[in-house]
Amino acid sequence: MREILKNYKTIIGQIKNYEKEFSKTSKNPKLIAVSKTFEANVVKIVLNLGHRIFGENKVQEALEKWPDLRKEFKNIELHLIGGLQSNKVKQALEIFDVIQTVDREKIALKIRSSLDQAFQKKKHKFFVQVNTGNEIQKSGIKIDETEEFVKWCKEDKNLNVVGLMSIPPINEVSSLHFNILKELSNKCGLEEVSMGMTSDYKEAIQFGSTFLRIGSGIFGERD
Ligand SMILES: *Cc1c(COP(=O)(O)O)cnc(C)c1O
């Protein structure tokens, strides 16, 4: 517990330092505390510090953890940062406020139809995931198809797309990908850019990230 408190404060301090260092390009990013694999009791340590923006990568895990936490703590903003399957879309829309992994037409269509059928209307935000590394195994829209896909999601499907997200290839310099994503989001006329994890949030701040996704840097190593 002491460790998590210390980690959290260190990260917050570092973000401030980097914002100063890169004041010309920094966009004062928000911090998403990525709580995947950590139990509710551990997540509460960070909630008790007043933090309210969290990220999970699995719908099932979020369903098990967050309904109770939401009862205890108000104004939580929960982001889905992991891949979404069509058969989980309905549940994802119920538990998450923001879905960062809209990565194909099929999912966008499913989101549209689930929103239309939803009993409870909640104002979601969506990010389009971009495969900036053009990796075969990684999901995401291709760079040169992103603008058209975003336009289609927003105009044809009336989805509230606010930004782009990407996960750079592990063996490459993140900055290159951050630069691509930032430029692409400008081109698409989008405000938000979700990029930067524990290992590369400094560069992400430099390149104008608006949402940092930090897990192990706060909660410690995952099993
Ligand atoms: C797990 C995860 C993170 C957080 O990674 P850390 O290295 O633990 O900070 C960020 N983004 C996505 C998409 C993740 O799955």
mmCIF file with all atom_site columns, C-alpha atoms in Angstrom, residues 50-211:
data_model
loop_
_atom_site.group_PDB
_atom_site.id
_atom_site.type_symbol
_atom_site.label_atom_id
_atom_site.label_alt_id
_atom_site.label_comp_id
_atom_site.label_asym_id
_atom_site.label_entity_id
_atom_site.label_seq_id
_atom_site.pdbx_PDB_ins_code
_atom_site.Cartn_x
_atom_site.Cartn_y
_atom_site.Cartn_z
_atom_site.occupancy
_atom_site.B_iso_or_equiv
_atom_site.pdbx_formal_charge
_atom_site.auth_seq_id
_atom_site.auth_comp_id
_atom_site.auth_asym_id
_atom_site.auth_atom_id
_atom_site.pdbx_PDB_model_num
ATOM 1   C CA . GLY A 1 50  ? -9.094  11.271  -5.196  1.00 0.00 ? 50  GLY A CA 1
ATOM 2   C CA . HIS A 1 51  ? -8.122  9.775   -8.534  1.00 0.00 ? 51  HIS A CA 1
ATOM 3   C CA . ARG A 1 52  ? -11.128 9.068   -10.757 1.00 0.00 ? 52  ARG A CA 1
ATOM 4   C CA . ILE A 1 53  ? -9.925  8.068   -14.240 1.00 0.00 ? 53  ILE A CA 1
ATOM 5   C CA . PHE A 1 54  ? -9.174  4.370   -14.656 1.00 0.00 ? 54  PHE A CA 1
ATOM 6   C CA . GLY A 1 55  ? -8.493  1.937   -17.451 1.00 0.00 ? 55  GLY A CA 1
ATOM 7   C CA . GLU A 1 56  ? -9.240  -1.756  -17.831 1.00 0.00 ? 56  GLU A CA 1
ATOM 8   C CA . ASN A 1 57  ? -8.478  -4.024  -20.772 1.00 0.00 ? 57  ASN A CA 1
ATOM 9   C CA . LYS A 1 58  ? -11.125 -6.722  -20.284 1.00 0.00 ? 58  LYS A CA 1
ATOM 10  C CA . VAL A 1 59  ? -14.887 -6.322  -20.182 1.00 0.00 ? 59  VAL A CA 1
ATOM 11  C CA . GLN A 1 60  ? -15.406 -9.308  -17.888 1.00 0.00 ? 60  GLN A CA 1
ATOM 12  C CA . GLU A 1 61  ? -12.867 -8.118  -15.340 1.00 0.00 ? 61  GLU A CA 1
ATOM 13  C CA . ALA A 1 62  ? -14.370 -4.614  -15.343 1.00 0.00 ? 62  ALA A CA 1
ATOM 14  C CA . LEU A 1 63  ? -17.838 -6.088  -14.728 1.00 0.00 ? 63  LEU A CA 1
ATOM 15  C CA . GLU A 1 64  ? -16.553 -7.976  -11.721 1.00 0.00 ? 64  GLU A CA 1
ATOM 16  C CA . LYS A 1 65  ? -14.710 -5.056  -10.196 1.00 0.00 ? 65  LYS A CA 1
ATOM 17  C CA . TRP A 1 66  ? -16.325 -1.748  -11.022 1.00 0.00 ? 66  TRP A CA 1
ATOM 18  C CA . PRO A 1 67  ? -20.059 -1.880  -10.199 1.00 0.00 ? 67  PRO A CA 1
ATOM 19  C CA . ASP A 1 68  ? -19.247 -2.020  -6.469  1.00 0.00 ? 68  ASP A CA 1
ATOM 20  C CA . LEU A 1 69  ? -16.490 0.570   -6.742  1.00 0.00 ? 69  LEU A CA 1
ATOM 21  C CA . ARG A 1 70  ? -18.892 2.887   -8.553  1.00 0.00 ? 70  ARG A CA 1
ATOM 22  C CA . LYS A 1 71  ? -21.329 2.595   -5.657  1.00 0.00 ? 71  LYS A CA 1
ATOM 23  C CA . GLU A 1 72  ? -18.639 3.609   -3.212  1.00 0.00 ? 72  GLU A CA 1
ATOM 24  C CA . PHE A 1 73  ? -16.937 6.325   -5.282  1.00 0.00 ? 73  PHE A CA 1
ATOM 25  C CA . LYS A 1 74  ? -18.725 8.865   -7.467  1.00 0.00 ? 74  LYS A CA 1
ATOM 26  C CA . ASN A 1 75  ? -17.678 10.442  -10.769 1.00 0.00 ? 75  ASN A CA 1
ATOM 27  C CA . ILE A 1 76  ? -15.535 7.588   -11.968 1.00 0.00 ? 76  ILE A CA 1
ATOM 28  C CA . GLU A 1 77  ? -14.521 7.695   -15.627 1.00 0.00 ? 77  GLU A CA 1
ATOM 29  C CA . LEU A 1 78  ? -13.734 4.199   -16.833 1.00 0.00 ? 78  LEU A CA 1
ATOM 30  C CA . HIS A 1 79  ? -11.871 3.604   -20.100 1.00 0.00 ? 79  HIS A CA 1
ATOM 31  C CA . LEU A 1 80  ? -11.744 0.353   -22.046 1.00 0.00 ? 80  LEU A CA 1
ATOM 32  C CA . ILE A 1 81  ? -8.211  0.122   -23.449 1.00 0.00 ? 81  ILE A CA 1
ATOM 33  C CA . GLY A 1 82  ? -8.223  -3.522  -24.561 1.00 0.00 ? 82  GLY A CA 1
ATOM 34  C CA . GLY A 1 83  ? -9.660  -5.172  -27.650 1.00 0.00 ? 83  GLY A CA 1
ATOM 35  C CA . LEU A 1 84  ? -13.430 -5.491  -27.878 1.00 0.00 ? 84  LEU A CA 1
ATOM 36  C CA . GLN A 1 85  ? -15.344 -8.475  -29.265 1.00 0.00 ? 85  GLN A CA 1
ATOM 37  C CA . SER A 1 86  ? -18.778 -7.937  -30.829 1.00 0.00 ? 86  SER A CA 1
ATOM 38  C CA . ASN A 1 87  ? -20.527 -10.166 -28.323 1.00 0.00 ? 87  ASN A CA 1
ATOM 39  C CA . LYS A 1 88  ? -19.226 -7.997  -25.450 1.00 0.00 ? 88  LYS A CA 1
ATOM 40  C CA . VAL A 1 89  ? -20.214 -4.621  -26.865 1.00 0.00 ? 89  VAL A CA 1
ATOM 41  C CA . LYS A 1 90  ? -23.471 -4.286  -24.983 1.00 0.00 ? 90  LYS A CA 1
ATOM 42  C CA . GLN A 1 91  ? -21.846 -5.030  -21.621 1.00 0.00 ? 91  GLN A CA 1
ATOM 43  C CA . ALA A 1 92  ? -18.891 -2.805  -22.453 1.00 0.00 ? 92  ALA A CA 1
ATOM 44  C CA . LEU A 1 93  ? -21.210 0.132   -23.071 1.00 0.00 ? 93  LEU A CA 1
ATOM 45  C CA . GLU A 1 94  ? -22.875 -0.498  -19.724 1.00 0.00 ? 94  GLU A CA 1
ATOM 46  C CA . ILE A 1 95  ? -19.723 -0.550  -17.629 1.00 0.00 ? 95  ILE A CA 1
ATOM 47  C CA . PHE A 1 96  ? -17.392 1.811   -19.541 1.00 0.00 ? 96  PHE A CA 1
ATOM 48  C CA . ASP A 1 97  ? -17.703 5.548   -20.175 1.00 0.00 ? 97  ASP A CA 1
ATOM 49  C CA . VAL A 1 98  ? -15.016 5.659   -22.809 1.00 0.00 ? 98  VAL A CA 1
ATOM 50  C CA . ILE A 1 99  ? -14.111 2.996   -25.351 1.00 0.00 ? 99  ILE A CA 1
ATOM 51  C CA . GLN A 1 100 ? -10.652 3.562   -26.767 1.00 0.00 ? 100 GLN A CA 1
ATOM 52  C CA . THR A 1 101 ? -10.481 0.535   -29.012 1.00 0.00 ? 101 THR A CA 1
ATOM 53  C CA . VAL A 1 102 ? -12.852 1.118   -31.901 1.00 0.00 ? 102 VAL A CA 1
ATOM 54  C CA . ASP A 1 103 ? -10.672 -0.671  -34.412 1.00 0.00 ? 103 ASP A CA 1
ATOM 55  C CA . ARG A 1 104 ? -12.921 -1.997  -37.191 1.00 0.00 ? 104 ARG A CA 1
ATOM 56  C CA . GLU A 1 105 ? -16.163 -1.398  -39.010 1.00 0.00 ? 105 GLU A CA 1
ATOM 57  C CA . LYS A 1 106 ? -17.910 -4.369  -37.453 1.00 0.00 ? 106 LYS A CA 1
ATOM 58  C CA . ILE A 1 107 ? -17.365 -3.038  -33.929 1.00 0.00 ? 107 ILE A CA 1
ATOM 59  C CA . ALA A 1 108 ? -18.513 0.461   -34.842 1.00 0.00 ? 108 ALA A CA 1
ATOM 60  C CA . LEU A 1 109 ? -21.715 -0.966  -36.322 1.00 0.00 ? 109 LEU A CA 1
ATOM 61  C CA . LYS A 1 110 ? -22.317 -3.099  -33.265 1.00 0.00 ? 110 LYS A CA 1
ATOM 62  C CA . ILE A 1 111 ? -21.757 -0.118  -30.971 1.00 0.00 ? 111 ILE A CA 1
ATOM 63  C CA . ARG A 1 112 ? -24.252 1.903   -33.022 1.00 0.00 ? 112 ARG A CA 1
ATOM 64  C CA . SER A 1 113 ? -26.949 -0.757  -32.826 1.00 0.00 ? 113 SER A CA 1
ATOM 65  C CA . SER A 1 114 ? -26.354 -1.388  -29.111 1.00 0.00 ? 114 SER A CA 1
ATOM 66  C CA . LEU A 1 115 ? -26.601 2.332   -28.364 1.00 0.00 ? 115 LEU A CA 1
ATOM 67  C CA . ASP A 1 116 ? -29.845 2.505   -30.312 1.00 0.00 ? 116 ASP A CA 1
ATOM 68  C CA . GLN A 1 117 ? -31.277 -0.360  -28.290 1.00 0.00 ? 117 GLN A CA 1
ATOM 69  C CA . ALA A 1 118 ? -29.948 0.782   -24.931 1.00 0.00 ? 118 ALA A CA 1
ATOM 70  C CA . PHE A 1 119 ? -32.551 1.536   -22.315 1.00 0.00 ? 119 PHE A CA 1
ATOM 71  C CA . GLN A 1 120 ? -30.329 3.830   -20.316 1.00 0.00 ? 120 GLN A CA 1
ATOM 72  C CA . LYS A 1 121 ? -28.853 6.652   -22.384 1.00 0.00 ? 121 LYS A CA 1
ATOM 73  C CA . LYS A 1 122 ? -25.358 7.553   -21.319 1.00 0.00 ? 122 LYS A CA 1
ATOM 74  C CA . LYS A 1 123 ? -23.037 9.842   -23.219 1.00 0.00 ? 123 LYS A CA 1
ATOM 75  C CA . HIS A 1 124 ? -20.073 7.714   -24.237 1.00 0.00 ? 124 HIS A CA 1
ATOM 76  C CA . LYS A 1 125 ? -16.843 8.843   -25.775 1.00 0.00 ? 125 LYS A CA 1
ATOM 77  C CA . PHE A 1 126 ? -14.938 6.812   -28.329 1.00 0.00 ? 126 PHE A CA 1
ATOM 78  C CA . PHE A 1 127 ? -11.390 6.637   -29.588 1.00 0.00 ? 127 PHE A CA 1
ATOM 79  C CA . VAL A 1 128 ? -10.308 5.013   -32.818 1.00 0.00 ? 128 VAL A CA 1
ATOM 80  C CA . GLN A 1 129 ? -7.351  2.695   -32.336 1.00 0.00 ? 129 GLN A CA 1
ATOM 81  C CA . VAL A 1 130 ? -4.664  3.143   -34.982 1.00 0.00 ? 130 VAL A CA 1
ATOM 82  C CA . ASN A 1 131 ? -2.109  0.503   -35.889 1.00 0.00 ? 131 ASN A CA 1
ATOM 83  C CA . THR A 1 132 ? 0.730   3.014   -36.287 1.00 0.00 ? 132 THR A CA 1
ATOM 84  C CA . GLY A 1 133 ? 3.314   0.248   -36.531 1.00 0.00 ? 133 GLY A CA 1
ATOM 85  C CA . ASN A 1 134 ? 1.408   -1.531  -39.291 1.00 0.00 ? 134 ASN A CA 1
ATOM 86  C CA . GLU A 1 135 ? 1.842   -4.779  -37.331 1.00 0.00 ? 135 GLU A CA 1
ATOM 87  C CA . ILE A 1 136 ? 0.014   -7.813  -38.684 1.00 0.00 ? 136 ILE A CA 1
ATOM 88  C CA . GLN A 1 137 ? -0.813  -9.202  -35.253 1.00 0.00 ? 137 GLN A CA 1
ATOM 89  C CA . LYS A 1 138 ? -1.979  -5.906  -33.803 1.00 0.00 ? 138 LYS A CA 1
ATOM 90  C CA . SER A 1 139 ? -5.482  -4.527  -34.133 1.00 0.00 ? 139 SER A CA 1
ATOM 91  C CA . GLY A 1 140 ? -6.218  -1.024  -35.259 1.00 0.00 ? 140 GLY A CA 1
ATOM 92  C CA . ILE A 1 141 ? -7.034  0.966   -38.353 1.00 0.00 ? 141 ILE A CA 1
ATOM 93  C CA . LYS A 1 142 ? -4.259  1.490   -40.892 1.00 0.00 ? 142 LYS A CA 1
ATOM 94  C CA . ILE A 1 143 ? -2.744  4.964   -40.894 1.00 0.00 ? 143 ILE A CA 1
ATOM 95  C CA . ASP A 1 144 ? -3.898  5.844   -44.390 1.00 0.00 ? 144 ASP A CA 1
ATOM 96  C CA . GLU A 1 145 ? -7.458  4.648   -43.728 1.00 0.00 ? 145 GLU A CA 1
ATOM 97  C CA . THR A 1 146 ? -7.913  6.432   -40.405 1.00 0.00 ? 146 THR A CA 1
ATOM 98  C CA . GLU A 1 147 ? -9.252  9.741   -41.662 1.00 0.00 ? 147 GLU A CA 1
ATOM 99  C CA . GLU A 1 148 ? -11.955 8.075   -43.717 1.00 0.00 ? 148 GLU A CA 1
ATOM 100 C CA . PHE A 1 149 ? -12.866 5.673   -40.910 1.00 0.00 ? 149 PHE A CA 1
ATOM 101 C CA . VAL A 1 150 ? -13.169 8.475   -38.353 1.00 0.00 ? 150 VAL A CA 1
ATOM 102 C CA . LYS A 1 151 ? -15.353 10.463  -40.732 1.00 0.00 ? 151 LYS A CA 1
ATOM 103 C CA . TRP A 1 152 ? -17.569 7.437   -41.318 1.00 0.00 ? 152 TRP A CA 1
ATOM 104 C CA . CYS A 1 153 ? -17.916 6.730   -37.575 1.00 0.00 ? 153 CYS A CA 1
ATOM 105 C CA . LYS A 1 154 ? -18.792 10.332  -36.820 1.00 0.00 ? 154 LYS A CA 1
ATOM 106 C CA . GLU A 1 155 ? -20.941 11.311  -39.774 1.00 0.00 ? 155 GLU A CA 1
ATOM 107 C CA . ASP A 1 156 ? -22.531 8.091   -40.966 1.00 0.00 ? 156 ASP A CA 1
ATOM 108 C CA . LYS A 1 157 ? -22.792 6.298   -37.653 1.00 0.00 ? 157 LYS A CA 1
ATOM 109 C CA . ASN A 1 158 ? -23.115 9.339   -35.406 1.00 0.00 ? 158 ASN A CA 1
ATOM 110 C CA . LEU A 1 159 ? -20.575 8.040   -32.872 1.00 0.00 ? 159 LEU A CA 1
ATOM 111 C CA . ASN A 1 160 ? -18.995 10.522  -30.487 1.00 0.00 ? 160 ASN A CA 1
ATOM 112 C CA . VAL A 1 161 ? -15.387 9.945   -31.578 1.00 0.00 ? 161 VAL A CA 1
ATOM 113 C CA . VAL A 1 162 ? -13.146 12.329  -29.653 1.00 0.00 ? 162 VAL A CA 1
ATOM 114 C CA . GLY A 1 163 ? -9.655  11.019  -30.372 1.00 0.00 ? 163 GLY A CA 1
ATOM 115 C CA . LEU A 1 164 ? -7.169  8.431   -31.498 1.00 0.00 ? 164 LEU A CA 1
ATOM 116 C CA . MET A 1 165 ? -5.195  5.871   -29.510 1.00 0.00 ? 165 MET A CA 1
ATOM 117 C CA . SER A 1 166 ? -2.273  3.624   -30.313 1.00 0.00 ? 166 SER A CA 1
ATOM 118 C CA . ILE A 1 167 ? 0.088   1.119   -28.774 1.00 0.00 ? 167 ILE A CA 1
ATOM 119 C CA . PRO A 1 168 ? 3.506   1.450   -30.441 1.00 0.00 ? 168 PRO A CA 1
ATOM 120 C CA . PRO A 1 169 ? 5.419   -1.729  -31.364 1.00 0.00 ? 169 PRO A CA 1
ATOM 121 C CA . ILE A 1 170 ? 7.507   -2.851  -28.388 1.00 0.00 ? 170 ILE A CA 1
ATOM 122 C CA . ASN A 1 171 ? 10.813  -2.901  -30.207 1.00 0.00 ? 171 ASN A CA 1
ATOM 123 C CA . GLU A 1 172 ? 10.606  0.538   -31.781 1.00 0.00 ? 172 GLU A CA 1
ATOM 124 C CA . VAL A 1 173 ? 11.153  4.115   -30.590 1.00 0.00 ? 173 VAL A CA 1
ATOM 125 C CA . SER A 1 174 ? 7.756   5.280   -29.314 1.00 0.00 ? 174 SER A CA 1
ATOM 126 C CA . SER A 1 175 ? 8.311   8.919   -30.294 1.00 0.00 ? 175 SER A CA 1
ATOM 127 C CA . LEU A 1 176 ? 7.997   8.110   -33.986 1.00 0.00 ? 176 LEU A CA 1
ATOM 128 C CA . HIS A 1 177 ? 4.575   6.589   -33.384 1.00 0.00 ? 177 HIS A CA 1
ATOM 129 C CA . PHE A 1 178 ? 3.491   9.370   -31.050 1.00 0.00 ? 178 PHE A CA 1
ATOM 130 C CA . ASN A 1 179 ? 4.370   11.896  -33.720 1.00 0.00 ? 179 ASN A CA 1
ATOM 131 C CA . ILE A 1 180 ? 2.366   10.000  -36.336 1.00 0.00 ? 180 ILE A CA 1
ATOM 132 C CA . LEU A 1 181 ? -0.654  9.690   -34.039 1.00 0.00 ? 181 LEU A CA 1
ATOM 133 C CA . LYS A 1 182 ? -0.613  13.357  -33.050 1.00 0.00 ? 182 LYS A CA 1
ATOM 134 C CA . GLU A 1 183 ? -0.409  14.526  -36.665 1.00 0.00 ? 183 GLU A CA 1
ATOM 135 C CA . LEU A 1 184 ? -3.124  12.121  -37.655 1.00 0.00 ? 184 LEU A CA 1
ATOM 136 C CA . SER A 1 185 ? -5.476  13.325  -34.934 1.00 0.00 ? 185 SER A CA 1
ATOM 137 C CA . ASN A 1 186 ? -4.952  16.920  -36.073 1.00 0.00 ? 186 ASN A CA 1
ATOM 138 C CA . LYS A 1 187 ? -5.709  15.872  -39.628 1.00 0.00 ? 187 LYS A CA 1
ATOM 139 C CA . CYS A 1 188 ? -8.909  14.198  -38.437 1.00 0.00 ? 188 CYS A CA 1
ATOM 140 C CA . GLY A 1 189 ? -9.869  17.284  -36.440 1.00 0.00 ? 189 GLY A CA 1
ATOM 141 C CA . LEU A 1 190 ? -9.844  15.338  -33.157 1.00 0.00 ? 190 LEU A CA 1
ATOM 142 C CA . GLU A 1 191 ? -8.891  16.800  -29.768 1.00 0.00 ? 191 GLU A CA 1
ATOM 143 C CA . GLU A 1 192 ? -7.778  13.750  -27.845 1.00 0.00 ? 192 GLU A CA 1
ATOM 144 C CA . VAL A 1 193 ? -4.714  11.560  -28.263 1.00 0.00 ? 193 VAL A CA 1
ATOM 145 C CA . SER A 1 194 ? -4.315  8.528   -26.006 1.00 0.00 ? 194 SER A CA 1
ATOM 146 C CA . MET A 1 195 ? -0.655  7.534   -25.906 1.00 0.00 ? 195 MET A CA 1
ATOM 147 C CA . GLY A 1 196 ? 2.096   6.895   -23.392 1.00 0.00 ? 196 GLY A CA 1
ATOM 148 C CA . MET A 1 197 ? 2.500   4.055   -20.893 1.00 0.00 ? 197 MET A CA 1
ATOM 149 C CA . THR A 1 198 ? 4.859   3.515   -17.950 1.00 0.00 ? 198 THR A CA 1
ATOM 150 C CA . SER A 1 199 ? 7.905   3.111   -20.170 1.00 0.00 ? 199 SER A CA 1
ATOM 151 C CA . ASP A 1 200 ? 7.322   6.030   -22.511 1.00 0.00 ? 200 ASP A CA 1
ATOM 152 C CA . TYR A 1 201 ? 5.016   8.619   -20.973 1.00 0.00 ? 201 TYR A CA 1
ATOM 153 C CA . LYS A 1 202 ? 7.753   11.221  -21.014 1.00 0.00 ? 202 LYS A CA 1
ATOM 154 C CA . GLU A 1 203 ? 7.931   11.107  -24.809 1.00 0.00 ? 203 GLU A CA 1
ATOM 155 C CA . ALA A 1 204 ? 4.136   10.967  -25.004 1.00 0.00 ? 204 ALA A CA 1
ATOM 156 C CA . ILE A 1 205 ? 3.898   14.224  -23.037 1.00 0.00 ? 205 ILE A CA 1
ATOM 157 C CA . GLN A 1 206 ? 6.503   15.766  -25.314 1.00 0.00 ? 206 GLN A CA 1
ATOM 158 C CA . PHE A 1 207 ? 4.478   14.808  -28.378 1.00 0.00 ? 207 PHE A CA 1
ATOM 159 C CA . GLY A 1 208 ? 1.198   16.188  -27.070 1.00 0.00 ? 208 GLY A CA 1
ATOM 160 C CA . SER A 1 209 ? -0.627  13.250  -25.521 1.00 0.00 ? 209 SER A CA 1
ATOM 161 C CA . THR A 1 210 ? -3.903  14.149  -23.811 1.00 0.00 ? 210 THR A CA 1
ATOM 162 C CA . PHE A 1 211 ? -4.392  10.790  -22.037 1.00 0.00 ? 211 PHE A CA 1
#
